mmCIF file of C-alpha atoms in Angstrom:
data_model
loop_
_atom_site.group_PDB
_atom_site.id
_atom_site.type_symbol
_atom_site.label_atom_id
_atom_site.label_comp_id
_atom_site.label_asym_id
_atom_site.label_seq_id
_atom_site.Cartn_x
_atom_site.Cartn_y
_atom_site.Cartn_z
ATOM 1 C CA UNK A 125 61.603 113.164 61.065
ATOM 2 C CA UNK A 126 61.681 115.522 63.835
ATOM 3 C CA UNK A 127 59.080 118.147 63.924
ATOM 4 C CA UNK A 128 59.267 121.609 64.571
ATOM 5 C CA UNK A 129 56.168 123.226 66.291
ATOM 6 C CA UNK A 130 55.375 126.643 65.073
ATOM 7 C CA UNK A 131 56.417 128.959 67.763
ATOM 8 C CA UNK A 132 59.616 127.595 67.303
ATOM 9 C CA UNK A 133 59.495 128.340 63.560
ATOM 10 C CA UNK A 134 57.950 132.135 64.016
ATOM 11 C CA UNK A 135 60.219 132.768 66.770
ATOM 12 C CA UNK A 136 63.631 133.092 64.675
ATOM 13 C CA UNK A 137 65.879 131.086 67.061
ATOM 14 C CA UNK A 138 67.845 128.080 67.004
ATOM 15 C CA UNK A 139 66.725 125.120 67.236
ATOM 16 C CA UNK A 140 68.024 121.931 68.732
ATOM 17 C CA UNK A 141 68.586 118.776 67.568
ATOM 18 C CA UNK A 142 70.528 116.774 69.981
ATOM 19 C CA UNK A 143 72.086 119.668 71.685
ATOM 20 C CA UNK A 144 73.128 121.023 68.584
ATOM 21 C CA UNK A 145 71.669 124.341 67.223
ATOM 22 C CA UNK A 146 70.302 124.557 63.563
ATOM 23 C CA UNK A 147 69.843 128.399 63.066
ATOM 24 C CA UNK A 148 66.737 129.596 60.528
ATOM 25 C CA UNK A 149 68.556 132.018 57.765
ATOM 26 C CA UNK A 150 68.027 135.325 57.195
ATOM 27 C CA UNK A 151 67.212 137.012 54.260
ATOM 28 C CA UNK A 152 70.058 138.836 55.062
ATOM 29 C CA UNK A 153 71.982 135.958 55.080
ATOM 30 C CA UNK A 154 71.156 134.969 51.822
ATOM 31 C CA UNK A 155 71.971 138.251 50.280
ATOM 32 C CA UNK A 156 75.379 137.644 51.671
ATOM 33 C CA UNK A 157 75.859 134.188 49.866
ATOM 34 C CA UNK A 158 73.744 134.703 47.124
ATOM 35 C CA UNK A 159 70.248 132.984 45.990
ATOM 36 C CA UNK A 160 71.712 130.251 43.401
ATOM 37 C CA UNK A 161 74.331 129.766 46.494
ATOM 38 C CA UNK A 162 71.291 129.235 48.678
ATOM 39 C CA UNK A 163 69.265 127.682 46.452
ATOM 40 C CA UNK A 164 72.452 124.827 45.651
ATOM 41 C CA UNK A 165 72.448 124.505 49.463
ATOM 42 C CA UNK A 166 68.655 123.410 49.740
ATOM 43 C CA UNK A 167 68.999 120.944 46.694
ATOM 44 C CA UNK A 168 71.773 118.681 48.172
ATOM 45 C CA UNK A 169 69.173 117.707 50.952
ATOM 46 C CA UNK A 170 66.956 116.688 48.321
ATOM 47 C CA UNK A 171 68.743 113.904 46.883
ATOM 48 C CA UNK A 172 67.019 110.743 47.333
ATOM 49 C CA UNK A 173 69.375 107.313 47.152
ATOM 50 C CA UNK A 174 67.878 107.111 43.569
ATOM 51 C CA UNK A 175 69.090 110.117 42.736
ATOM 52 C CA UNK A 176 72.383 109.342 43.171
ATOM 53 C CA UNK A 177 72.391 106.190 42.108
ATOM 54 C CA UNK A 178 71.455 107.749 38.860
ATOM 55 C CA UNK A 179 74.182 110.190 39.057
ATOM 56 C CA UNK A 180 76.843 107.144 39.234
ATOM 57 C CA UNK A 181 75.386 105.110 35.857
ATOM 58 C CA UNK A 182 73.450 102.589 38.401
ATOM 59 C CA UNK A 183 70.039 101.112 37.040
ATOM 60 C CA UNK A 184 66.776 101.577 39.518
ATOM 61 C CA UNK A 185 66.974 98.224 41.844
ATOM 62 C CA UNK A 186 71.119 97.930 41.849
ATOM 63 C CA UNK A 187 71.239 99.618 45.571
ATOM 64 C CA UNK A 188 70.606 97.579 48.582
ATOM 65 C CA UNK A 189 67.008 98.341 49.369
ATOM 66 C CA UNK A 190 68.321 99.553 52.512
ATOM 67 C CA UNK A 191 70.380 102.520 51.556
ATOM 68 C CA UNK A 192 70.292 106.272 52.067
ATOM 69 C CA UNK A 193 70.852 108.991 50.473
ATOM 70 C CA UNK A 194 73.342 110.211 53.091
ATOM 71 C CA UNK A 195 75.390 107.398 52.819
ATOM 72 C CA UNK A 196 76.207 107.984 49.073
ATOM 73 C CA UNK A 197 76.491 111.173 49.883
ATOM 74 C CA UNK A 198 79.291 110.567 52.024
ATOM 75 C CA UNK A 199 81.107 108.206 49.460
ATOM 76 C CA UNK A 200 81.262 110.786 46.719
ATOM 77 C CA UNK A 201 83.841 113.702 47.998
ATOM 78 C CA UNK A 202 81.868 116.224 45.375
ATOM 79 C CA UNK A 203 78.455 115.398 47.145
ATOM 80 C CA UNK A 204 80.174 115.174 50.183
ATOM 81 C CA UNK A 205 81.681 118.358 49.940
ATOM 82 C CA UNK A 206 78.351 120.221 49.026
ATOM 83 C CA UNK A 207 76.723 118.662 52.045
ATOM 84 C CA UNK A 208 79.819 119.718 53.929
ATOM 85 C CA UNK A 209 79.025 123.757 52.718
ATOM 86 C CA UNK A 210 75.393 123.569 53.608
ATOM 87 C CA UNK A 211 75.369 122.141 56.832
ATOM 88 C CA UNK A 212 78.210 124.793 57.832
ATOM 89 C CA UNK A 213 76.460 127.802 56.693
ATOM 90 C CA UNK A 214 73.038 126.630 58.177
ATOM 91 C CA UNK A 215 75.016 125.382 61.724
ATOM 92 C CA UNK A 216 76.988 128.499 62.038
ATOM 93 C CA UNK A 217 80.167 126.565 62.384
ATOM 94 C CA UNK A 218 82.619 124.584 60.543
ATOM 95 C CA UNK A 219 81.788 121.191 59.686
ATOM 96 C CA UNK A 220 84.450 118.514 58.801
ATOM 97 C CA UNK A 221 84.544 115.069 57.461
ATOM 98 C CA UNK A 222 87.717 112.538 57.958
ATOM 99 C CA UNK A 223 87.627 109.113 57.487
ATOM 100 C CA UNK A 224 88.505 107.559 60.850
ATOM 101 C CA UNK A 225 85.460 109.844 62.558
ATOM 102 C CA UNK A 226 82.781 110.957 60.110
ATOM 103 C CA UNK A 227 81.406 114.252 60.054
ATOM 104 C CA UNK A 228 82.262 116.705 62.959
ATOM 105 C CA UNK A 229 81.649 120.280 64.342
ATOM 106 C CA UNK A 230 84.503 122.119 64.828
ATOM 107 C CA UNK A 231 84.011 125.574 67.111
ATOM 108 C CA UNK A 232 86.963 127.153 68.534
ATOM 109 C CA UNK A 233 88.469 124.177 70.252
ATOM 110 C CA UNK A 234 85.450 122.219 70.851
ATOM 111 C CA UNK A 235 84.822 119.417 68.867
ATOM 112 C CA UNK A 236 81.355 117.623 68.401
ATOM 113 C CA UNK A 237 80.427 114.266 66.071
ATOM 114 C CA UNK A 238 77.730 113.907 63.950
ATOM 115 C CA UNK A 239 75.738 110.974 63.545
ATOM 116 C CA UNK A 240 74.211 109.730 60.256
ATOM 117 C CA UNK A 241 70.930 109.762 62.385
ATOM 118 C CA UNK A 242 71.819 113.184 63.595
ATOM 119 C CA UNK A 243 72.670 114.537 59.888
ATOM 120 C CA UNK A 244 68.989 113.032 59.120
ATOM 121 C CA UNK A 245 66.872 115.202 61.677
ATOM 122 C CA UNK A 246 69.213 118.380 61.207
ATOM 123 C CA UNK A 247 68.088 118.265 57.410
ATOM 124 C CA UNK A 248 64.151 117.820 58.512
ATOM 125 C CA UNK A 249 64.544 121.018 60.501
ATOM 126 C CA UNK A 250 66.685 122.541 58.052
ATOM 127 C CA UNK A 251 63.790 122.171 55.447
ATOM 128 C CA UNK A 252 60.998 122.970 57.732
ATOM 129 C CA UNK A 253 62.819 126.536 58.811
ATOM 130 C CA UNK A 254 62.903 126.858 55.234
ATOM 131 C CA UNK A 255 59.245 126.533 54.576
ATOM 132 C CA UNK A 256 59.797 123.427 52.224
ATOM 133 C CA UNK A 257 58.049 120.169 52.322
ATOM 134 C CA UNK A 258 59.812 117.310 52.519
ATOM 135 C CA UNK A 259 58.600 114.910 49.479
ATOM 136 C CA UNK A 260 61.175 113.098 49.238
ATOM 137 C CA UNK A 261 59.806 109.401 48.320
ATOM 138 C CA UNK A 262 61.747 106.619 48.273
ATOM 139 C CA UNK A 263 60.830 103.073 46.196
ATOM 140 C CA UNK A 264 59.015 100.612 47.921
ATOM 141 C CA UNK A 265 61.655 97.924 49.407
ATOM 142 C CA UNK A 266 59.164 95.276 47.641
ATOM 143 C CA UNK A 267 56.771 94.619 44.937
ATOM 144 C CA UNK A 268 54.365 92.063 44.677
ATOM 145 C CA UNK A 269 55.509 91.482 40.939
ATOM 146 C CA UNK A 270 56.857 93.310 37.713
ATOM 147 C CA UNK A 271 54.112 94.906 36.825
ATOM 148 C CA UNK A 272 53.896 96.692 39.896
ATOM 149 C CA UNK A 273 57.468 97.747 39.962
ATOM 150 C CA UNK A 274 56.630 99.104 36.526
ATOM 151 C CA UNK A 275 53.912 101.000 37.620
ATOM 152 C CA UNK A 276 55.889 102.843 39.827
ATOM 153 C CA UNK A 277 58.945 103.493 37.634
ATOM 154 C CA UNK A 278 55.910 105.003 35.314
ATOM 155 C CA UNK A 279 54.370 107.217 38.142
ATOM 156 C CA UNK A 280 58.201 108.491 39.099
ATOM 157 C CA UNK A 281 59.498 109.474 35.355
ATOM 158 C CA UNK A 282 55.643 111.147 35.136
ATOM 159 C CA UNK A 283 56.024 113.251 38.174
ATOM 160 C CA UNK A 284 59.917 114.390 37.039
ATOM 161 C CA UNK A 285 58.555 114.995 33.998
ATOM 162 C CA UNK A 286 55.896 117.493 35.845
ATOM 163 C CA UNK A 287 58.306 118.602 38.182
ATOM 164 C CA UNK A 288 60.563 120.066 35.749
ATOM 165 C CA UNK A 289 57.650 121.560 33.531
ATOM 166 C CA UNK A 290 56.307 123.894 36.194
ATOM 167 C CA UNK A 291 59.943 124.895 37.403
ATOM 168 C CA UNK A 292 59.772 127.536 34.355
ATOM 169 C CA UNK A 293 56.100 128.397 34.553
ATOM 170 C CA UNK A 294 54.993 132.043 35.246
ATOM 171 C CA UNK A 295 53.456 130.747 38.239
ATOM 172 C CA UNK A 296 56.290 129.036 39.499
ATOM 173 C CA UNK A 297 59.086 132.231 38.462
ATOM 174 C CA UNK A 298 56.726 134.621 40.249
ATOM 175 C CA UNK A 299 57.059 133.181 43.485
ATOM 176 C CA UNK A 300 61.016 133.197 43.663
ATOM 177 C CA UNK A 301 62.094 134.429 46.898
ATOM 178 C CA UNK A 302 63.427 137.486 45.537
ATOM 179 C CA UNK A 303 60.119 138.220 43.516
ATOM 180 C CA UNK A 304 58.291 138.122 46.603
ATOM 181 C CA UNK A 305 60.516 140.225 48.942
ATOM 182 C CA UNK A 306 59.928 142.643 46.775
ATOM 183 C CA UNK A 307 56.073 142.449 46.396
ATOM 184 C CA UNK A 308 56.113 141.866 50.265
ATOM 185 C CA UNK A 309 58.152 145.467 50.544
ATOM 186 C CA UNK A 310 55.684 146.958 48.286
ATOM 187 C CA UNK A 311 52.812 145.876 49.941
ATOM 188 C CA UNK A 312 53.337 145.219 53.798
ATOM 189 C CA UNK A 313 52.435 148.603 55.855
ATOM 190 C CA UNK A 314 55.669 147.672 57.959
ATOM 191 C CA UNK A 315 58.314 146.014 56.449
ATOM 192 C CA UNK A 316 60.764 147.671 53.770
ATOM 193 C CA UNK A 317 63.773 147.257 52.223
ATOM 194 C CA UNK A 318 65.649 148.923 55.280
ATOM 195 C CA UNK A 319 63.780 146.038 57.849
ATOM 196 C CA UNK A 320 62.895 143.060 55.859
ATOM 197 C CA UNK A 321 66.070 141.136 56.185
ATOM 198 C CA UNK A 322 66.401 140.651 59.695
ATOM 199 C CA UNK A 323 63.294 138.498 58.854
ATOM 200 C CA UNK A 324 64.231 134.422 58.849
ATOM 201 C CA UNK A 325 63.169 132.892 55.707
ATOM 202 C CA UNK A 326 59.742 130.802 57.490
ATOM 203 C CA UNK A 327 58.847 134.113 59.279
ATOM 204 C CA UNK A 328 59.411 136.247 56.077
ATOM 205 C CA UNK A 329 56.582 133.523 54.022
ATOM 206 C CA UNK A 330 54.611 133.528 57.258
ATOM 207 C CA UNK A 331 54.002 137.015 56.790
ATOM 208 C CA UNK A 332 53.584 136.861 52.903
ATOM 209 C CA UNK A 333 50.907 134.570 53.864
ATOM 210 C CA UNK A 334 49.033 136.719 55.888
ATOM 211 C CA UNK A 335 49.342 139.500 53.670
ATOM 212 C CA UNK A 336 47.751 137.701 50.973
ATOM 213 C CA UNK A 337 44.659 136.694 53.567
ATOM 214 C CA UNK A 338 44.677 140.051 54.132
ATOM 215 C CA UNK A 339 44.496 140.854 50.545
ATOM 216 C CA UNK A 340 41.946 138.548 50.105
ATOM 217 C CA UNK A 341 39.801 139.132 52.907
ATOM 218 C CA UNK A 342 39.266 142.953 52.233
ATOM 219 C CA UNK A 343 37.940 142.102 48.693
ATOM 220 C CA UNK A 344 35.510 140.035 50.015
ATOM 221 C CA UNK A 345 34.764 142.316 53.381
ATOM 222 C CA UNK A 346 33.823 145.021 50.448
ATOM 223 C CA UNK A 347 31.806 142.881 48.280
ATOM 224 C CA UNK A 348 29.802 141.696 51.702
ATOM 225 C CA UNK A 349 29.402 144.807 52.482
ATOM 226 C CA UNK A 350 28.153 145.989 49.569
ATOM 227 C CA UNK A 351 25.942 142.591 48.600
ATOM 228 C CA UNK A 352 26.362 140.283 50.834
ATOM 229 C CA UNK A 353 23.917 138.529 52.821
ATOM 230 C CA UNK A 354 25.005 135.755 54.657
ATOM 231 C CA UNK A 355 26.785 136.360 58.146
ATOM 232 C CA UNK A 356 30.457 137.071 58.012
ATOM 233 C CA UNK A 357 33.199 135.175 59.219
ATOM 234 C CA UNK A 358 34.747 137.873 61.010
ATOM 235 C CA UNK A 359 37.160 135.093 62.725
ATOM 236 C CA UNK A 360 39.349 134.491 58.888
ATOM 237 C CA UNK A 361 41.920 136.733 59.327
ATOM 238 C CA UNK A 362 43.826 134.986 62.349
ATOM 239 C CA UNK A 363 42.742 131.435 60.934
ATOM 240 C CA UNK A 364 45.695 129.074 61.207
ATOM 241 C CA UNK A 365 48.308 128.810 58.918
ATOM 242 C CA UNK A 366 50.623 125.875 60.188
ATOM 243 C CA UNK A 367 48.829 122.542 59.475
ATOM 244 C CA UNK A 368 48.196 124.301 55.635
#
């Protein structure tokens, strides 16, 4: 997994992997393709091997212990063709797949090859300029018996099941992107509906963040200063954000 520091995510510009540039989005660039288009783009990196075994009638424990996601990605042309779309529009250029070469990066008449490896770390800085977590878990290789391999199976259909529970919560709904670019409009003393999409997608939820400290922090500044007695951590407002 390749790790992004955070200047490199606030800053807005490309970042590279290899000597080839994964740009952040834009808001604006979203708006051009379209959330669910976005939003289809983001789930293809979150197939797990499992997953797609799943997808193709296989039973948990028929794939090699050893394989990825990517590489059943790349068998089936429809997967293959999603991941094809999403690594284009977050590249900026035109990527291919033939047989004889794998995947490649066409611009103008340049031509550069992708690695499985490479495909790997572009996704990991795909999903951190995207302010996602990478969960992703993959089964043990092992188990020390069938009980334990049970046990598992149970904890994975559990966590699904929770998974697709809070996807329609209020909770969950009101923190769509598009909810919150418009409470961040609302609400931010600079940015608007003329300015806000020039923001990339980690810088725009940077900022929500802060705003919501902000929030925060001048409830409690008025209830210290009305009751409080304990010193005040005047130091909260700039506290980090990254490693949370």
């Amino acid at each position: 997994m390749v790790t992004v520091d955070y200047l490199s995510l606030i800053s807005g510009s490309p970042y590279s992997v290899d000597s080839i540039y994964v740009y952040p989005p834009r808001l604006e660039d979203i708006s051009k393709v379209g959330y669910s288009t976005y939003e289809s783009f983001l789930s293809i990196f979150f197939l797990s091997a499992v997953d797609i075994g799943r997808i193709i009638g296989l039973e948990d424990g028929q794939l090699p212990p050893s394989t990825t996601a990517i590489q059943l990605i790349t068998r089936i042309p429809e997967l293959r063709a999603a991941l094809l779309r999403a690594l284009s529009f977050f590249l900026h250029a035109d990527v291919l797949y033939a047989d004889d070469v794998g995947y490649c990066i066409q611009r103008d008449d340049n031509v550069e090859y992708l690695s499985l490896d490479q495909i790997r770390d572009i996704r990991s800085v795909i999903l951190q300029f995207c302010n996602i977590q990478d969960d992703t878990e993959t089964a043990p290789v092992k188990f020390k018996n069938a009980r334990a391999k049970e046990i598992y199976e149970k904890i994975q259909r559990k966590k699904a099941e929770k998974q697709k529970a809070s996807a329609t919560s209020s909770e969950s709904l009101s923190m769509t992107l598009p909810n919150l670019i418009s409470a961040v409009a609302a609400y931010s003393p600079t940015y608007n509906y003329l300015n806000i999409w020039q923001l990339t997608v980690y810088q725009f939820y940077d900022q929500f963040a802060r705003l919501n400290d902000d929030l925060q922090l001048k409830v409690f500044g008025q209830r210290w200063a009305a009751w409080g007695t304990d010193n005040f951590d005047f130091s909260v407002w700039y506290r980090p954000l990254h490693s949370n």
